[in-house]
Coordinates of C-alpha atoms in Angstrom, one line a residue:
Chain A
M1 CA 30.5 28.3 -20.5
S2 CA 31.7 27.0 -16.7
K3 CA 32.5 23.5 -16.3
I4 CA 30.1 22.1 -14.0
I5 CA 32.1 18.4 -14.0
E6 CA 35.3 17.6 -14.1
I7 CA 36.5 13.7 -14.6
K8 CA 40.5 13.1 -13.6
K9 CA 42.2 9.4 -14.3
L10 CA 38.8 7.7 -13.9
R11 CA 39.0 4.2 -13.4
K12 CA 36.2 1.3 -12.3
V13 CA 37.0 -2.9 -12.2
Y14 CA 34.7 -5.1 -11.4
G15 CA 35.3 -8.2 -9.9
D16 CA 37.6 -9.7 -7.9
G17 CA 39.3 -12.5 -9.1
V18 CA 39.3 -11.9 -12.8
E19 CA 39.4 -8.1 -13.8
L20 CA 37.0 -6.2 -16.0
V21 CA 38.4 -3.1 -16.6
A22 CA 34.9 -0.7 -17.6
L23 CA 36.6 2.6 -17.3
D24 CA 40.6 3.1 -18.2
D25 CA 42.0 6.5 -17.5
V26 CA 39.3 8.8 -19.0
D27 CA 39.7 12.5 -18.0
L28 CA 36.1 14.5 -19.5
T29 CA 35.2 17.9 -19.2
I30 CA 31.7 18.5 -19.0
E31 CA 30.4 22.3 -19.6
E32 CA 27.2 23.4 -17.6
G33 CA 24.2 24.2 -20.4
E34 CA 26.3 21.0 -22.6
V35 CA 24.0 18.6 -24.6
L36 CA 26.2 16.1 -24.9
S37 CA 26.0 11.6 -26.5
I38 CA 28.3 8.9 -25.3
V39 CA 28.1 6.6 -28.0
G40 CA 29.7 3.5 -28.3
P41 CA 29.0 -0.4 -28.8
S42 CA 28.1 -2.5 -26.1
G43 CA 30.4 -3.9 -22.5
S44 CA 32.2 -0.6 -23.7
G45 CA 31.6 1.6 -20.3
K46 CA 29.3 4.1 -21.5
S47 CA 26.5 3.4 -18.6
T48 CA 29.0 2.9 -16.0
L49 CA 30.4 6.2 -17.1
L50 CA 26.6 8.2 -16.8
N51 CA 26.0 6.1 -13.3
M52 CA 29.5 7.7 -12.3
I53 CA 28.7 11.0 -13.4
G54 CA 24.9 10.5 -11.7
L55 CA 26.7 8.8 -8.5
L56 CA 24.5 5.8 -8.4
D57 CA 28.1 3.8 -8.3
T58 CA 31.9 4.9 -6.9
P59 CA 35.1 4.6 -9.2
S60 CA 38.4 2.4 -8.1
N61 CA 40.2 5.1 -9.1
G62 CA 40.8 9.4 -10.3
E63 CA 38.2 11.2 -9.2
I64 CA 34.6 13.1 -10.1
W65 CA 34.0 17.0 -9.0
L66 CA 30.7 18.0 -9.4
K67 CA 30.2 22.3 -9.8
G68 CA 33.8 22.1 -8.0
Q69 CA 33.6 20.0 -5.3
N70 CA 35.3 16.6 -5.6
I71 CA 32.6 13.4 -5.2
S72 CA 34.7 10.6 -5.6
K73 CA 34.6 9.5 -2.0
A74 CA 31.4 11.7 -1.0
S75 CA 28.4 9.1 1.6
S76 CA 26.1 7.2 0.3
K77 CA 24.5 9.6 2.0
E78 CA 25.8 12.9 0.2
R79 CA 25.5 11.2 -3.1
A80 CA 21.5 11.0 -1.9
R81 CA 21.1 14.1 -1.2
L82 CA 22.8 14.8 -4.4
R83 CA 21.4 13.1 -6.9
N84 CA 18.0 14.9 -5.0
K85 CA 19.0 17.9 -6.0
E86 CA 21.5 18.1 -9.1
L87 CA 20.8 15.5 -10.6
G88 CA 17.6 13.9 -13.1
F89 CA 17.0 10.4 -14.4
I90 CA 15.4 9.1 -17.4
F91 CA 16.1 5.2 -18.4
Q92 CA 16.2 3.5 -20.9
Y93 CA 12.9 1.9 -19.4
H94 CA 10.7 4.2 -17.4
H95 CA 10.9 2.9 -14.4
L96 CA 7.7 5.1 -12.9
L97 CA 6.4 3.7 -10.2
P98 CA 3.6 1.9 -10.7
E99 CA 1.1 2.2 -7.8
F100 CA 1.1 5.7 -8.2
S101 CA 0.0 7.7 -10.2
A102 CA 1.3 9.9 -13.0
V103 CA 1.5 13.4 -10.9
E104 CA 2.3 12.1 -8.1
N105 CA 5.4 9.8 -9.9
V106 CA 6.7 13.3 -10.5
M107 CA 5.7 15.6 -7.1
M108 CA 8.9 12.2 -5.9
P109 CA 11.8 13.9 -6.7
L110 CA 10.1 17.2 -4.5
L111 CA 9.2 14.8 -2.2
I112 CA 12.4 13.4 -0.7
A113 CA 13.8 16.8 -1.0
G114 CA 11.2 17.5 1.1
V115 CA 9.3 19.7 -0.3
E116 CA 5.5 20.3 0.7
K117 CA 3.4 18.0 -1.0
K118 CA 0.7 20.9 -2.4
E119 CA 3.4 22.9 -3.6
A120 CA 5.0 19.9 -5.2
R121 CA 1.5 19.0 -7.0
H122 CA 1.8 22.2 -8.5
R123 CA 5.1 22.4 -10.0
A124 CA 4.5 18.6 -10.7
I125 CA 1.6 19.4 -13.0
T126 CA 3.0 22.5 -14.2
L127 CA 5.2 20.1 -16.1
L128 CA 3.3 17.1 -17.0
E129 CA 1.1 19.9 -19.3
E130 CA 5.0 21.0 -20.4
V131 CA 5.5 16.9 -22.0
G132 CA 2.1 17.2 -22.7
L133 CA 0.4 15.7 -20.4
G134 CA -2.1 18.1 -18.7
D135 CA -5.2 15.5 -19.1
Q136 CA -3.5 12.7 -18.0
L137 CA -2.0 14.2 -14.3
N138 CA -4.6 10.7 -12.0
N139 CA -3.5 7.7 -14.6
K140 CA -0.8 5.7 -13.5
P141 CA 1.4 4.0 -15.7
N142 CA -0.5 1.0 -16.3
Q143 CA -2.8 3.1 -17.8
L144 CA -0.1 5.5 -20.8
S145 CA 1.2 4.0 -23.2
G146 CA 5.0 3.5 -23.5
G147 CA 5.7 7.1 -24.6
Q148 CA 3.6 8.3 -22.3
N149 CA 5.4 6.6 -19.9
Q150 CA 8.5 8.6 -20.9
R151 CA 7.4 11.9 -21.3
V152 CA 6.6 11.3 -17.8
A153 CA 9.9 9.6 -16.7
V154 CA 11.1 12.5 -18.5
A155 CA 9.4 15.2 -15.9
R156 CA 9.6 13.4 -13.4
A157 CA 14.2 14.1 -13.7
L158 CA 13.1 17.6 -14.8
A159 CA 10.6 18.8 -11.4
G160 CA 13.8 19.0 -8.7
H161 CA 15.4 21.8 -10.9
P162 CA 18.7 19.8 -11.1
S163 CA 21.6 21.1 -12.7
I164 CA 22.5 18.1 -14.6
V165 CA 20.1 15.4 -16.4
I166 CA 21.1 12.3 -17.8
G167 CA 19.3 9.6 -20.1
D168 CA 20.2 6.0 -20.6
E169 CA 19.1 5.1 -23.9
P170 CA 16.6 8.0 -23.4
T171 CA 14.4 6.4 -26.4
G172 CA 16.0 3.1 -26.1
N173 CA 12.2 1.8 -26.2
L174 CA 10.3 3.7 -28.3
D175 CA 9.7 4.2 -31.7
S176 CA 10.9 6.6 -33.7
K177 CA 7.7 9.1 -33.5
S178 CA 8.1 9.4 -30.1
S179 CA 11.4 9.4 -29.7
D180 CA 11.5 12.6 -31.7
M181 CA 9.3 14.3 -29.3
I182 CA 11.3 13.2 -26.6
Y183 CA 14.7 14.3 -27.6
E184 CA 12.7 17.6 -29.3
L185 CA 11.1 17.8 -25.9
L186 CA 15.1 18.2 -24.0
R187 CA 16.1 20.3 -26.7
K188 CA 13.4 22.9 -26.0
L189 CA 14.7 22.3 -21.9
N190 CA 17.9 23.2 -22.8
R191 CA 17.2 26.4 -24.4
E192 CA 15.1 27.4 -21.9
M193 CA 16.8 26.8 -18.9
N194 CA 20.4 25.6 -19.7
Q195 CA 20.0 22.1 -18.6
T196 CA 23.0 20.4 -19.1
F197 CA 22.3 17.0 -21.1
I198 CA 24.4 14.4 -20.9
L199 CA 22.5 11.0 -22.8
V200 CA 24.0 7.7 -23.5
T201 CA 22.7 5.8 -27.2
H202 CA 22.6 3.4 -29.9
D203 CA 20.5 6.0 -32.2
M204 CA 23.4 7.2 -33.8
D205 CA 20.0 10.2 -36.0
M206 CA 19.9 11.7 -32.4
A207 CA 23.3 11.5 -31.0
E208 CA 24.3 13.5 -34.1
K209 CA 21.3 16.1 -32.6
T210 CA 23.7 17.0 -29.5
D211 CA 26.3 19.2 -29.4
R212 CA 28.4 17.0 -28.5
I213 CA 29.8 13.2 -29.2
L214 CA 31.8 10.7 -26.8
R215 CA 32.6 7.3 -29.0
L216 CA 33.7 5.2 -25.7
V217 CA 35.5 2.1 -26.5
D218 CA 36.7 -0.9 -23.6
G219 CA 36.4 1.9 -21.2
K220 CA 38.5 5.0 -22.6
I221 CA 36.9 7.6 -25.1
V222 CA 38.4 7.2 -28.9
C223 CA 36.6 9.6 -30.4
E224 CA 35.1 12.9 -29.5
M225 CA 33.4 14.9 -32.2
L226 CA 32.1 18.7 -31.8
R227 CA 29.5 20.4 -33.1
D228 CA 30.2 23.1 -35.0
G229 CA 27.3 24.8 -37.3
D230 CA 25.2 21.7 -38.9
K231 CA 29.2 19.6 -39.4
F232 CA 31.1 18.4 -36.4
V233 CA 34.6 18.3 -36.3
T234 CA 36.8 15.9 -34.5
R235 CA 39.3 16.6 -32.1
D236 CA 42.0 15.1 -32.4
L237 CA 42.6 12.3 -29.7
C238 CA 40.2 11.2 -32.6
K239 CA 40.9 6.8 -33.3
L240 CA 39.2 5.9 -36.1
D241 CA 40.8 2.7 -36.6
K242 CA 38.8 1.4 -33.4
Chain B
M1 CA 6.0 12.6 4.7
L2 CA 7.8 10.4 2.0
E3 CA 8.0 7.3 4.4
L4 CA 4.1 7.1 5.2
F5 CA 3.5 8.1 1.3
V6 CA 5.0 5.5 -0.4
A7 CA 4.2 2.6 2.5
M8 CA 0.9 3.4 2.5
K9 CA 0.0 3.6 -1.0
H10 CA 2.0 0.2 -1.2
I11 CA -0.9 -1.2 1.4
R12 CA -3.5 0.3 -0.2
T13 CA -2.7 -1.0 -3.7
R14 CA -1.6 -4.2 -2.8
K15 CA -5.3 -5.6 -1.1
R16 CA -4.0 -9.2 -1.5
Q17 CA -0.7 -8.9 0.6
T18 CA -2.4 -6.3 2.8
V19 CA -5.8 -9.0 3.9
L20 CA -3.5 -11.5 4.3
A21 CA -0.8 -10.1 6.8
V22 CA -3.8 -8.4 8.2
G23 CA -5.4 -10.7 8.7
A24 CA -2.8 -13.4 10.1
V25 CA -2.3 -10.9 13.2
G26 CA -5.4 -10.2 13.8
L27 CA -6.6 -13.5 14.1
A28 CA -3.4 -13.6 16.3
V29 CA -4.1 -11.0 18.7
A30 CA -8.1 -12.0 18.4
I31 CA -7.1 -15.4 19.5
I32 CA -5.2 -13.9 22.5
I33 CA -8.2 -11.4 24.0
V34 CA -10.6 -14.3 23.7
F35 CA -7.8 -17.0 26.0
R36 CA -7.7 -13.7 28.0
S37 CA -10.8 -13.0 28.4
L38 CA -11.1 -16.5 29.4
M39 CA -8.5 -17.1 31.6
N40 CA -9.6 -13.2 32.9
G41 CA -12.8 -15.2 34.3
S42 CA -11.8 -17.6 35.0
F43 CA -9.8 -16.6 37.9
E44 CA -12.4 -14.1 38.6
T45 CA -14.4 -17.5 39.6
F46 CA -11.8 -19.0 41.2
F47 CA -11.1 -15.8 43.8
D48 CA -15.5 -16.1 43.9
I49 CA -15.7 -19.9 44.4
F50 CA -12.2 -19.1 47.1
F51 CA -13.2 -16.4 49.1
E52 CA -17.0 -17.5 49.1
L53 CA -16.4 -19.0 52.3
A54 CA -12.8 -17.1 53.3
P55 CA -12.0 -13.4 54.6
H56 CA -10.0 -10.9 52.7
V57 CA -8.5 -10.3 56.6
L58 CA -8.4 -12.5 59.2
V59 CA -8.0 -10.4 63.0
L60 CA -7.7 -12.8 65.2
P61 CA -6.9 -11.4 69.4
K62 CA -4.0 -9.8 71.0
E63 CA -1.2 -12.0 71.7
G64 CA -2.4 -14.1 75.3
E65 CA -5.2 -12.9 75.1
E66 CA -8.4 -14.9 74.2
Y67 CA -11.1 -12.9 73.1
I68 CA -10.7 -9.3 71.3
Y69 CA -12.1 -7.3 74.1
L70 CA -13.2 -4.0 72.4
Y71 CA -14.5 -5.3 69.4
K72 CA -17.0 -1.7 68.8
T73 CA -14.2 0.4 68.6
L74 CA -12.2 -2.2 66.3
I75 CA -15.0 -2.4 64.3
E76 CA -15.4 1.4 63.7
F77 CA -11.6 1.4 63.1
I78 CA -11.4 -1.2 60.4
W79 CA -14.8 0.5 58.4
A80 CA -12.9 3.4 58.9
I81 CA -10.0 2.2 56.6
P82 CA -10.4 3.2 52.7
G83 CA -12.2 -0.1 50.8
V84 CA -13.3 -1.9 53.6
A85 CA -16.3 -4.1 52.0
A86 CA -17.9 -6.0 55.8
V87 CA -17.3 -6.6 58.6
S88 CA -17.7 -10.2 60.6
P89 CA -17.3 -9.9 64.0
A90 CA -17.4 -13.4 65.3
L91 CA -17.3 -15.7 69.2
S92 CA -16.6 -19.3 68.7
T93 CA -16.9 -22.0 70.7
T94 CA -18.1 -25.6 70.9
A95 CA -21.6 -26.7 71.8
T96 CA -22.6 -30.0 72.9
L97 CA -26.5 -30.6 70.7
S98 CA -28.4 -32.7 72.2
F99 CA -32.3 -33.7 69.9
E100 CA -34.0 -36.7 72.0
D101 CA -31.3 -39.3 72.4
N102 CA -28.9 -37.8 69.8
V103 CA -26.2 -36.0 70.7
E104 CA -23.1 -33.5 69.2
N105 CA -20.3 -31.3 69.2
V106 CA -20.4 -28.5 66.9
D107 CA -18.4 -25.8 66.1
M108 CA -21.1 -22.5 66.9
T109 CA -20.3 -19.4 66.0
G110 CA -22.1 -15.9 67.0
V111 CA -22.6 -13.8 63.9
V112 CA -23.9 -10.6 62.8
P113 CA -25.4 -12.4 59.5
A114 CA -25.5 -9.9 57.5
E115 CA -22.3 -9.6 57.5
L116 CA -21.4 -12.6 57.9
N117 CA -23.1 -13.1 54.1
K118 CA -21.9 -10.0 52.9
V119 CA -18.2 -11.6 53.7
T120 CA -19.4 -15.4 53.0
S121 CA -22.3 -15.3 51.5
I122 CA -24.3 -18.4 52.8
G123 CA -27.4 -16.7 53.8
D124 CA -27.9 -15.7 49.8
K125 CA -27.1 -18.8 48.5
Y126 CA -26.7 -21.9 50.1
M127 CA -29.9 -21.4 52.7
I128 CA -32.0 -25.0 51.9
E129 CA -34.5 -24.4 54.3
G130 CA -35.4 -21.0 56.8
D131 CA -33.9 -18.3 56.4
L132 CA -30.5 -16.9 58.4
Y133 CA -31.2 -13.4 59.1
A134 CA -33.7 -15.3 61.6
I135 CA -30.7 -16.4 63.9
Q136 CA -30.4 -12.3 65.3
S137 CA -34.2 -12.3 67.3
G138 CA -34.2 -14.1 70.7
R139 CA -32.5 -18.1 71.0
R140 CA -32.5 -19.8 67.1
V141 CA -30.0 -21.8 65.6
A142 CA -28.9 -22.2 61.6
L143 CA -27.3 -25.8 61.0
G144 CA -25.7 -27.5 58.3
D145 CA -26.9 -30.1 56.3
K146 CA -25.0 -33.0 56.9
M147 CA -26.4 -31.7 61.5
I148 CA -29.5 -31.7 60.6
E149 CA -29.1 -35.4 59.8
K150 CA -26.9 -35.8 62.7
L151 CA -29.2 -35.1 64.9
E152 CA -32.3 -36.0 63.0
V153 CA -34.1 -33.0 63.5
Q154 CA -36.7 -30.8 62.1
M155 CA -37.0 -26.5 61.3
G156 CA -39.1 -25.3 63.7
E157 CA -38.4 -28.1 66.1
D158 CA -35.9 -27.6 69.3
V159 CA -31.8 -28.4 70.0
V160 CA -30.5 -28.3 73.1
A161 CA -27.3 -26.7 73.5
S162 CA -24.4 -27.7 76.4
F163 CA -20.9 -27.4 77.8
P164 CA -19.1 -27.4 80.7
D165 CA -18.7 -24.1 82.4
A166 CA -21.5 -22.6 80.0
N167 CA -25.4 -22.4 80.4
T168 CA -27.4 -24.6 78.4
M169 CA -29.9 -23.2 76.2
N170 CA -32.7 -24.2 74.0
L171 CA -32.5 -23.3 70.5
V172 CA -34.7 -23.5 67.0
V173 CA -34.0 -24.5 64.4
A174 CA -34.0 -21.4 62.1
G175 CA -32.5 -22.5 58.9
V176 CA -30.9 -24.6 57.5
F177 CA -27.7 -24.4 54.4
R178 CA -25.7 -26.8 52.3
T179 CA -22.2 -25.3 51.2
G180 CA -21.4 -28.1 49.6
V181 CA -17.9 -28.2 52.3
E182 CA -18.5 -31.1 54.9
E183 CA -16.9 -29.0 57.5
W184 CA -18.8 -26.5 56.9
D185 CA -21.8 -28.2 56.6
Q186 CA -21.7 -30.0 60.1
A187 CA -21.6 -26.4 61.9
A188 CA -24.1 -24.0 63.8
F189 CA -24.9 -20.8 64.1
V190 CA -26.2 -18.8 66.3
S191 CA -26.6 -14.7 66.6
L192 CA -23.5 -13.1 68.1
E193 CA -26.2 -12.2 71.8
T194 CA -26.9 -16.2 71.5
A195 CA -22.8 -17.3 71.8
Q196 CA -22.1 -14.5 74.5
E197 CA -25.0 -15.4 76.9
F198 CA -23.8 -19.1 75.6
L199 CA -20.7 -18.6 76.4
G200 CA -20.8 -16.1 79.7
D201 CA -17.9 -14.1 79.2
G202 CA -19.4 -10.9 78.3
D203 CA -19.5 -8.8 75.7
V204 CA -16.6 -10.6 73.5
I205 CA -15.7 -12.0 70.1
T206 CA -12.8 -14.5 69.1
Y207 CA -12.8 -12.8 65.8
I208 CA -13.2 -10.9 62.5
N209 CA -13.2 -11.2 59.4
I210 CA -13.2 -8.8 56.5
Q211 CA -14.2 -7.8 53.2
I212 CA -12.1 -5.4 50.9
E213 CA -13.7 -4.0 47.5
D214 CA -9.7 -5.1 45.6
P215 CA -8.4 -8.3 47.7
Y216 CA -5.1 -7.4 46.7
Q217 CA -5.3 -4.6 49.2
A218 CA -5.2 -6.6 52.2
D219 CA -2.1 -7.0 52.8
E220 CA -1.8 -3.0 53.3
V221 CA -5.3 -3.8 56.4
A222 CA -4.1 -6.2 58.0
A223 CA -0.5 -4.3 58.5
E224 CA -2.5 -1.3 59.8
I225 CA -5.0 -3.3 62.2
S226 CA -2.0 -5.4 62.7
A227 CA -0.5 -2.0 63.7
L228 CA -3.2 -1.5 66.5
G229 CA -1.9 -5.1 68.3
Y230 CA -4.1 -7.0 66.6
D231 CA -3.4 -11.4 64.8
A232 CA -4.5 -9.8 61.2
E233 CA -3.4 -11.5 58.8
S234 CA -4.3 -11.3 54.8
W235 CA -5.1 -14.5 52.6
R236 CA -2.0 -13.4 50.5
T237 CA 0.0 -14.7 53.9
M238 CA -2.8 -17.4 54.7
F239 CA -2.7 -18.9 51.2
P240 CA 0.7 -18.3 49.6
Q241 CA -0.2 -21.6 47.1
F242 CA -3.0 -19.5 45.8
E243 CA -1.8 -17.0 44.0
E244 CA 2.0 -18.7 43.6
S245 CA -0.9 -21.1 41.3
L246 CA -2.4 -17.7 38.8
A247 CA 0.7 -16.8 38.7
F248 CA 2.5 -20.1 36.9
E249 CA -1.3 -20.3 34.7
T250 CA -0.6 -16.9 34.1
F251 CA 3.2 -17.2 32.6
S252 CA 2.4 -20.6 31.0
N253 CA -1.1 -19.0 29.6
N254 CA 1.2 -15.5 28.1
L255 CA 4.5 -17.7 27.1
I256 CA 1.4 -19.5 24.4
L257 CA -0.1 -16.7 23.1
V258 CA 3.0 -14.1 22.6
L259 CA 4.4 -17.3 20.9
V260 CA 1.0 -17.8 18.2
L261 CA 1.9 -14.2 18.2
L262 CA 5.3 -14.6 17.0
I263 CA 4.4 -16.8 14.0
A264 CA 1.5 -14.3 13.3
S265 CA 4.3 -11.8 13.1
F266 CA 6.2 -14.2 9.9
G267 CA 3.1 -13.9 8.3
I268 CA 4.3 -10.0 8.0
A269 CA 7.2 -11.2 7.7
N270 CA 7.0 -12.8 5.0
V271 CA 4.8 -10.0 2.8
M272 CA 7.7 -7.8 3.2
N273 CA 10.7 -10.3 2.8
M274 CA 8.1 -10.4 -0.9
L275 CA 7.4 -6.9 -1.1
V276 CA 11.3 -5.9 -1.2
L277 CA 11.7 -8.1 -4.1
E278 CA 8.7 -7.1 -5.7
K279 CA 9.8 -3.8 -5.7
T280 CA 13.4 -3.9 -6.6
R281 CA 13.8 -1.2 -9.1
E282 CA 11.4 0.5 -7.4
V283 CA 14.2 0.7 -5.1
G284 CA 16.3 1.6 -7.4
M285 CA 14.7 4.5 -8.5
L286 CA 13.8 5.8 -5.6
M287 CA 17.6 6.2 -4.7
A288 CA 18.7 8.0 -8.1
M289 CA 15.9 10.2 -6.8
G290 CA 18.1 11.3 -4.1
T291 CA 16.1 7.9 -1.1
N292 CA 18.4 7.6 1.4
Q293 CA 19.5 4.5 3.0
S294 CA 17.4 5.4 6.5
Q295 CA 14.7 6.7 4.8
I296 CA 14.6 3.2 2.4
R297 CA 14.0 1.7 5.5
R298 CA 11.9 4.1 6.8
I299 CA 9.7 2.8 4.2
F300 CA 9.1 -0.9 4.6
L301 CA 9.6 0.0 8.6
I302 CA 6.1 2.1 8.5
E303 CA 5.2 -0.4 6.4
S304 CA 5.5 -3.5 8.2
G305 CA 4.3 -1.0 11.9
I306 CA 1.1 -0.3 9.8
L307 CA -0.5 -3.9 8.8
G308 CA 1.3 -5.0 12.3
L309 CA -1.5 -2.0 13.6
A310 CA -4.0 -3.0 11.8
G311 CA -4.2 -6.1 13.2
G312 CA -3.7 -5.3 16.2
I313 CA -6.6 -3.2 15.9
F314 CA -8.6 -5.1 14.4
G315 CA -7.7 -8.1 16.4
T316 CA -8.8 -6.7 19.4
A317 CA -11.6 -5.6 18.1
F318 CA -13.5 -9.1 16.5
G319 CA -11.9 -10.8 20.5
Y320 CA -13.6 -8.6 22.2
L321 CA -16.8 -8.4 20.0
V322 CA -15.6 -13.1 20.7
S323 CA -15.7 -12.5 24.1
A324 CA -18.5 -11.0 24.3
Y325 CA -20.8 -13.2 22.2
F326 CA -19.1 -15.9 24.2
N327 CA -19.9 -14.5 27.7
S328 CA -23.1 -13.6 27.1
L329 CA -24.2 -17.8 26.1
Q330 CA -23.3 -17.9 29.8
Y331 CA -21.5 -21.8 29.1
T332 CA -22.0 -23.6 32.7
V333 CA -20.1 -26.5 34.0
N334 CA -20.9 -29.1 36.5
A335 CA -18.2 -30.2 39.6
P336 CA -19.4 -32.5 41.5
T337 CA -18.7 -30.8 44.9
A338 CA -20.0 -28.3 43.6
P339 CA -23.5 -26.9 45.0
Q340 CA -24.3 -24.7 41.8
P341 CA -23.0 -25.1 38.3
I342 CA -20.3 -22.9 37.3
V343 CA -20.7 -19.8 34.5
I344 CA -17.8 -19.5 32.5
K345 CA -16.7 -16.2 32.3
F346 CA -15.3 -13.9 29.6
L347 CA -13.9 -10.7 30.8
V348 CA -11.8 -8.5 28.4
D349 CA -9.2 -6.5 30.4
P350 CA -9.0 -3.2 28.4
F351 CA -5.2 -3.2 29.6
D352 CA -5.4 -5.9 26.8
L353 CA -6.5 -4.1 23.7
I354 CA -4.0 -2.2 23.9
A355 CA -1.1 -4.3 25.0
F356 CA -1.8 -6.6 23.1
S357 CA -2.9 -4.0 19.8
L358 CA 1.1 -2.6 20.6
L359 CA 2.7 -6.0 21.1
A360 CA 2.1 -7.0 17.6
L361 CA 3.0 -3.8 16.6
I362 CA 6.6 -4.3 18.1
L363 CA 6.2 -7.8 17.0
S364 CA 5.6 -7.2 13.4
M365 CA 8.1 -3.7 13.5
I366 CA 10.4 -6.2 14.2
A367 CA 9.6 -9.0 11.8
G368 CA 10.4 -6.3 9.5
V369 CA 14.3 -4.6 9.9
Y370 CA 15.6 -8.0 7.7
P371 CA 13.9 -7.1 4.8
A372 CA 13.7 -2.8 5.3
H373 CA 17.9 -3.3 5.7
K374 CA 18.0 -5.6 2.7
A375 CA 16.4 -3.1 0.7
S376 CA 17.9 -0.1 2.5
K377 CA 21.4 -2.3 1.3
L378 CA 20.3 -2.5 -2.3
D379 CA 23.3 -1.9 -4.8
P380 CA 21.5 1.1 -7.1
V381 CA 22.6 0.4 -10.2
V382 CA 22.1 -3.8 -9.8
A383 CA 19.0 -2.6 -8.2
L384 CA 17.4 -1.1 -11.6
R385 CA 18.6 -3.6 -13.2
G386 CA 16.3 -5.7 -11.9

């Protein structure tokens, strides 16, 4: 396995007067094909870390390397291009474009990449069939259930063949049955395409299904647990008192 | 194209806002088209009224000469100039007309009736008795109605024309005209031959009136004739105030019309601003999916451009129909001195239809600049939070 993300001494500070340290010198390496979950209390910096990896936010200090390229200081245009090419996003709220049908929403990352409409449509239909929505192609988000919309969002996140899929509480708004369905879907895609998944979640049941769990408190990684068969083993940097 | 795809989707799904924006611009453009057509119509009416009695180009004898001597060659030369519609030679003189005990001095002009009619339409529009063309056959005269009153003469009766050094002759009154212009209504017209016989100075004339298809070509025509040594002047140099007042009128009208359109484009700015506010999350998601700032900006610019262009096209079509309808009503106004009521014309200039559609497009895009810029500068993290 090769390193897909390498984070060195990453620091994010918000505010001008009263400073709020959201991330405090985080070091992290993520391997290609890994399914990683980040857990921790609200305000611990999970989402900030995810936004950094997702190139939506820029660090105050430190470096982020994506596939061997230092992207900490990339221009807004370059970051947009990389988001389109390398990343797929699934948020707690589906964030589908309300005017567009399911298939058009899934086509969107491809259209942004400049793929021809016909080809994009073909790919989108394949993906929607894969997530079990082959019969809902032309329905708009307000004609679909919460779980269905989230599956459309998953299909959209995968449309552009991203190397990393980022999920910020991807099942946070769903009942446990829909949650399981979404997770199984992600896992299946991971096995089939060796995509890297980084999930932020409150849901420990889901976290325990991933390969590695990071626990973030006050902007620091305080615990790292690795899957070993059916159990998790903790690494030495675990400070369980926190 | 992504930008167009998203913009069109917004336009099609947000029907109420689309109708509002297109309606505001469309109404403004329609008002402009109707006003411009009224303006064009009244300018044409102005021209018609003004040039009914005035020539486009006036040709006078060479400097130091009393008459235009070789006028037939000159007339041929003028006819050869492209765009010339009428060439009316005239020999003007003063005559003393007497009828019974009444004696009056009068401006008597020898003319070719058909050509005079083309320049002044006196034969078609202003004859109240008899026929202007009748003067062509022999010793006949057409008199203005004021002169008829002063001489107390009637159609078919003889007046005596005389003047020192001139050949006294009897003239039959063959026509009476009334133009509403005092000076003209005291004048007399005879045929060119009769006037030449009266003066006895041979086959000569004193001036030529020229009418041109496009009055704005008058300067060029005058210049060609001046090159031969004659004193030719166009209406533009004879009556510069005429064009000055038209230019001022046009400017002030256009200023008001552009302001109307400017106000309408604020409607677009408002709709676009609302759209950006409403679409914050979606802009955030588009950014997360890799849409860059210039693409976001273009989505909103294209959208306001399309709304403006649609308003422009709808407005010009509507304005054109309204103008055509008003024009068909043949609405008239009466002026106290005018012999006939004046018909209010609404003439649409096809150039206006294109120009104001484009102006609506440009102003709407300008109105969209700020909202589009605002959308492009959104921080995706903040925008996604809503």
